PDB file of C-alpha atoms and ligand atoms in Angstrom:
ATOM      1  CA  UNK A 164     124.158  29.493   3.009  1.00 94.00           C
ATOM      2  CA  UNK A 165     120.733  31.082   3.269  1.00 97.00           C
ATOM      3  CA  UNK A 166     120.759  34.919   3.582  1.00 97.00           C
ATOM      4  CA  UNK A 167     117.709  36.980   4.153  1.00 98.00           C
ATOM      5  CA  UNK A 168     117.951  40.430   2.707  1.00 98.00           C
ATOM      6  CA  UNK A 169     115.767  43.334   3.064  1.00 98.00           C
ATOM      7  CA  UNK A 170     115.672  47.056   2.469  1.00 98.00           C
ATOM      8  CA  UNK A 171     113.476  50.151   2.471  1.00 98.00           C
ATOM      9  CA  UNK A 172     113.230  52.401  -0.482  1.00 98.00           C
ATOM     10  CA  UNK A 173     116.488  54.073   0.453  1.00 98.00           C
ATOM     11  CA  UNK A 174     118.338  50.699   0.300  1.00 98.00           C
ATOM     12  CA  UNK A 175     116.312  49.152  -2.571  1.00 98.00           C
ATOM     13  CA  UNK A 176     118.968  49.700  -5.275  1.00 98.00           C
ATOM     14  CA  UNK A 177     121.870  48.407  -3.005  1.00 98.00           C
ATOM     15  CA  UNK A 178     119.824  45.350  -2.168  1.00 98.00           C
ATOM     16  CA  UNK A 179     119.477  44.558  -5.919  1.00 98.00           C
ATOM     17  CA  UNK A 180     122.990  45.274  -6.608  1.00 97.00           C
ATOM     18  CA  UNK A 181     124.104  42.903  -3.817  1.00 97.00           C
ATOM     19  CA  UNK A 182     121.964  40.088  -4.917  1.00 95.00           C
ATOM     20  CA  UNK A 183     123.551  40.310  -8.462  1.00 94.00           C
ATOM     21  CA  UNK A 184     127.085  40.794  -7.067  1.00 92.00           C
ATOM     22  CA  UNK A 185     126.864  37.602  -5.061  1.00 86.00           C
ATOM     23  CA  UNK A 186     124.978  35.550  -7.660  1.00 80.00           C
ATOM     24  CA  UNK A 187     127.637  32.977  -8.371  1.00 76.00           C
ATOM     25  CA  UNK A 188     128.454  32.297  -4.742  1.00 86.00           C
ATOM     26  CA  UNK A 189     127.127  29.782  -2.303  1.00 92.00           C
ATOM     27  CA  UNK A 190     124.659  32.328  -0.986  1.00 94.00           C
ATOM     28  CA  UNK A 191     121.072  31.690  -1.518  1.00 95.00           C
ATOM     29  CA  UNK A 192     119.083  34.906  -1.034  1.00 96.00           C
ATOM     30  CA  UNK A 193     115.649  35.102   0.466  1.00 97.00           C
ATOM     31  CA  UNK A 194     114.367  38.584  -0.537  1.00 98.00           C
ATOM     32  CA  UNK A 195     111.818  40.169   1.702  1.00 98.00           C
ATOM     33  CA  UNK A 196     111.496  43.261  -0.010  1.00 97.00           C
ATOM     34  CA  UNK A 197     110.972  46.145  -0.536  1.00 98.00           C
ATOM     35  CA  UNK A 198     110.538  45.548  -4.142  1.00 98.00           C
ATOM     36  CA  UNK A 199     110.707  49.027  -5.757  1.00 97.00           C
ATOM     37  CA  UNK A 200     112.035  52.502  -4.880  1.00 96.00           C
ATOM     38  CA  UNK A 201     108.542  53.650  -3.646  1.00 98.00           C
ATOM     39  CA  UNK A 202     108.537  54.735  -0.176  1.00 98.00           C
ATOM     40  CA  UNK A 203     107.925  52.207   2.542  1.00 98.00           C
ATOM     41  CA  UNK A 204     108.388  51.868   6.334  1.00 98.00           C
ATOM     42  CA  UNK A 205     111.725  50.290   7.355  1.00 98.00           C
ATOM     43  CA  UNK A 206     110.447  48.677  10.652  1.00 98.00           C
ATOM     44  CA  UNK A 207     108.216  46.363   8.740  1.00 98.00           C
ATOM     45  CA  UNK A 208     111.261  45.257   6.644  1.00 98.00           C
ATOM     46  CA  UNK A 209     113.352  44.726   9.773  1.00 98.00           C
ATOM     47  CA  UNK A 210     110.504  42.655  11.292  1.00 98.00           C
ATOM     48  CA  UNK A 211     110.541  40.309   8.189  1.00 98.00           C
ATOM     49  CA  UNK A 212     114.185  39.697   8.160  1.00 99.00           C
ATOM     50  CA  UNK A 213     114.295  39.085  11.974  1.00 98.00           C
ATOM     51  CA  UNK A 214     111.305  36.713  11.751  1.00 98.00           C
ATOM     52  CA  UNK A 215     112.908  34.725   8.932  1.00 98.00           C
ATOM     53  CA  UNK A 216     116.203  34.241  10.953  1.00 98.00           C
ATOM     54  CA  UNK A 217     114.113  33.399  14.097  1.00 98.00           C
ATOM     55  CA  UNK A 218     112.096  30.902  12.299  1.00 98.00           C
ATOM     56  CA  UNK A 219     115.359  29.382  11.087  1.00 98.00           C
ATOM     57  CA  UNK A 220     114.464  29.875   7.452  1.00 98.00           C
ATOM     58  CA  UNK A 221     117.629  31.742   6.943  1.00 98.00           C
ATOM     59  CA  UNK A 222     121.296  31.600   8.594  1.00 98.00           C
ATOM     60  CA  UNK A 223     121.928  35.171   8.685  1.00 98.00           C
ATOM     61  CA  UNK A 224     120.516  38.589   7.454  1.00 98.00           C
ATOM     62  CA  UNK A 225     121.256  41.743   5.603  1.00 98.00           C
ATOM     63  CA  UNK A 226     119.347  44.913   6.171  1.00 98.00           C
ATOM     64  CA  UNK A 227     119.714  48.260   4.423  1.00 98.00           C
ATOM     65  CA  UNK A 228     118.052  51.599   4.715  1.00 98.00           C
ATOM     66  CA  UNK A 229     119.278  55.132   3.980  1.00 98.00           C
ATOM     67  CA  UNK A 230     121.618  55.426   7.038  1.00 98.00           C
ATOM     68  CA  UNK A 231     121.567  52.033   8.402  1.00 98.00           C
ATOM     69  CA  UNK A 232     120.342  53.424  11.773  1.00 98.00           C
ATOM     70  CA  UNK A 233     116.672  53.193  11.705  1.00 98.00           C
ATOM     71  CA  UNK A 234     116.638  49.707  10.466  1.00 98.00           C
ATOM     72  CA  UNK A 235     119.384  48.551  12.947  1.00 98.00           C
ATOM     73  CA  UNK A 236     117.242  49.928  15.899  1.00 98.00           C
ATOM     74  CA  UNK A 237     114.161  48.210  14.570  1.00 98.00           C
ATOM     75  CA  UNK A 238     115.900  44.908  14.053  1.00 98.00           C
ATOM     76  CA  UNK A 239     117.555  45.056  17.564  1.00 98.00           C
ATOM     77  CA  UNK A 240     113.966  45.056  19.185  1.00 98.00           C
ATOM     78  CA  UNK A 241     113.814  41.426  18.424  1.00 98.00           C
ATOM     79  CA  UNK A 242     115.097  39.002  21.028  1.00 98.00           C
ATOM     80  CA  UNK A 243     117.619  36.812  19.308  1.00 98.00           C
ATOM     81  CA  UNK A 244     118.656  39.387  16.746  1.00 98.00           C
ATOM     82  CA  UNK A 245     122.043  40.886  16.849  1.00 98.00           C
ATOM     83  CA  UNK A 246     122.134  43.480  14.150  1.00 98.00           C
ATOM     84  CA  UNK A 247     125.499  45.409  13.602  1.00 98.00           C
ATOM     85  CA  UNK A 248     125.960  48.501  11.384  1.00 98.00           C
ATOM     86  CA  UNK A 249     129.026  47.775   9.484  1.00 98.00           C
ATOM     87  CA  UNK A 250     131.212  50.710   8.649  1.00 98.00           C
ATOM     88  CA  UNK A 251     134.784  49.573   8.451  1.00 97.00           C
ATOM     89  CA  UNK A 252     137.055  46.391   8.162  1.00 97.00           C
ATOM     90  CA  UNK A 253     137.747  46.169  11.797  1.00 97.00           C
ATOM     91  CA  UNK A 254     133.995  46.720  12.928  1.00 98.00           C
ATOM     92  CA  UNK A 255     133.027  43.923  10.323  1.00 97.00           C
ATOM     93  CA  UNK A 256     135.427  41.542  11.917  1.00 97.00           C
ATOM     94  CA  UNK A 257     134.527  42.553  15.489  1.00 98.00           C
ATOM     95  CA  UNK A 258     130.827  42.216  14.838  1.00 98.00           C
ATOM     96  CA  UNK A 259     131.660  38.394  14.173  1.00 96.00           C
ATOM     97  CA  UNK A 260     134.371  37.790  16.638  1.00 97.00           C
ATOM     98  CA  UNK A 261     133.006  39.772  19.598  1.00 98.00           C
ATOM     99  CA  UNK A 262     129.303  40.117  18.985  1.00 98.00           C
ATOM    100  CA  UNK A 263     128.290  37.040  17.011  1.00 98.00           C
ATOM    101  CA  UNK A 264     126.168  39.361  14.964  1.00 98.00           C
ATOM    102  CA  UNK A 265     123.470  37.687  12.828  1.00 98.00           C
ATOM    103  CA  UNK A 266     122.490  40.561  10.743  1.00 98.00           C
ATOM    104  CA  UNK A 267     124.710  42.805   8.817  1.00 98.00           C
ATOM    105  CA  UNK A 268     123.316  46.368   8.243  1.00 98.00           C
ATOM    106  CA  UNK A 269     124.401  49.090   5.684  1.00 98.00           C
ATOM    107  CA  UNK A 270     123.503  52.640   4.997  1.00 98.00           C
ATOM    108  CA  UNK A 271     122.873  52.926   1.186  1.00 98.00           C
ATOM    109  CA  UNK A 272     123.250  56.732   1.322  1.00 98.00           C
ATOM    110  CA  UNK A 273     126.353  56.924   3.613  1.00 98.00           C
ATOM    111  CA  UNK A 274     128.475  53.983   2.195  1.00 97.00           C
ATOM    112  CA  UNK A 275     130.124  52.977  -1.058  1.00 97.00           C
ATOM    113  CA  UNK A 276     128.995  49.783  -2.770  1.00 97.00           C
ATOM    114  CA  UNK A 277     132.687  48.620  -2.859  1.00 96.00           C
ATOM    115  CA  UNK A 278     132.919  48.923   0.943  1.00 97.00           C
ATOM    116  CA  UNK A 279     129.554  47.115   1.581  1.00 97.00           C
ATOM    117  CA  UNK A 280     130.776  44.205  -0.780  1.00 96.00           C
ATOM    118  CA  UNK A 281     134.077  44.110   1.195  1.00 95.00           C
ATOM    119  CA  UNK A 282     132.479  43.917   4.648  1.00 96.00           C
ATOM    120  CA  UNK A 283     130.356  41.151   3.514  1.00 94.00           C
ATOM    121  CA  UNK A 284     133.014  39.087   1.953  1.00 89.00           C
TER     122      UNK A 284
HETATM  123  C1  RB5 B 589     114.199  57.103   4.701  1.00 80.03           C
HETATM  124  O1  RB5 B 589     114.057  58.235   3.920  1.00 80.03           O
HETATM  125  C2  RB5 B 589     115.291  57.025   5.611  1.00 80.03           C
HETATM  126  O2  RB5 B 589     114.802  57.863   6.895  1.00 80.03           O
HETATM  127  C3  RB5 B 589     115.571  55.676   6.226  1.00 80.03           C
HETATM  128  O3  RB5 B 589     116.072  54.886   5.081  1.00 80.03           O
HETATM  129  C4  RB5 B 589     116.710  55.601   7.123  1.00 80.03           C
HETATM  130  O4  RB5 B 589     117.853  56.196   6.775  1.00 80.03           O
HETATM  131  C5  RB5 B 589     116.306  55.736   8.506  1.00 80.03           C
HETATM  132  O5  RB5 B 589     117.179  55.539   9.324  1.00 80.03           O
END
């Protein structure tokens, strides 16, 4: 499965952690940045993830910013993108079963790494 992943500076470290954590699975990551903890604009990252999915270069996406809110709003401006901010087991399940979400969003400053891994699994 091809998964496009993107984060702003607030989510950079969590993005790197996730890529390593799922290294030996069937996930093939497409990393669209950001590539350092230097400040950047989260809408640009949301656009890159959305375009990669809409161009069919990836099956689904993961987006991360500090809270998960700004990058969700930016991603959901794209027709065909259904980005869901996942914050519980039930919400993670419902985002697939009821909303057919194609982007999972996380807040690196508001969620634990363990929870994020759980919601993605
Ligand atoms: C960046 O500092 C922060 O505003 C951003 O990561 C995000 O939380 C916005 O919603």
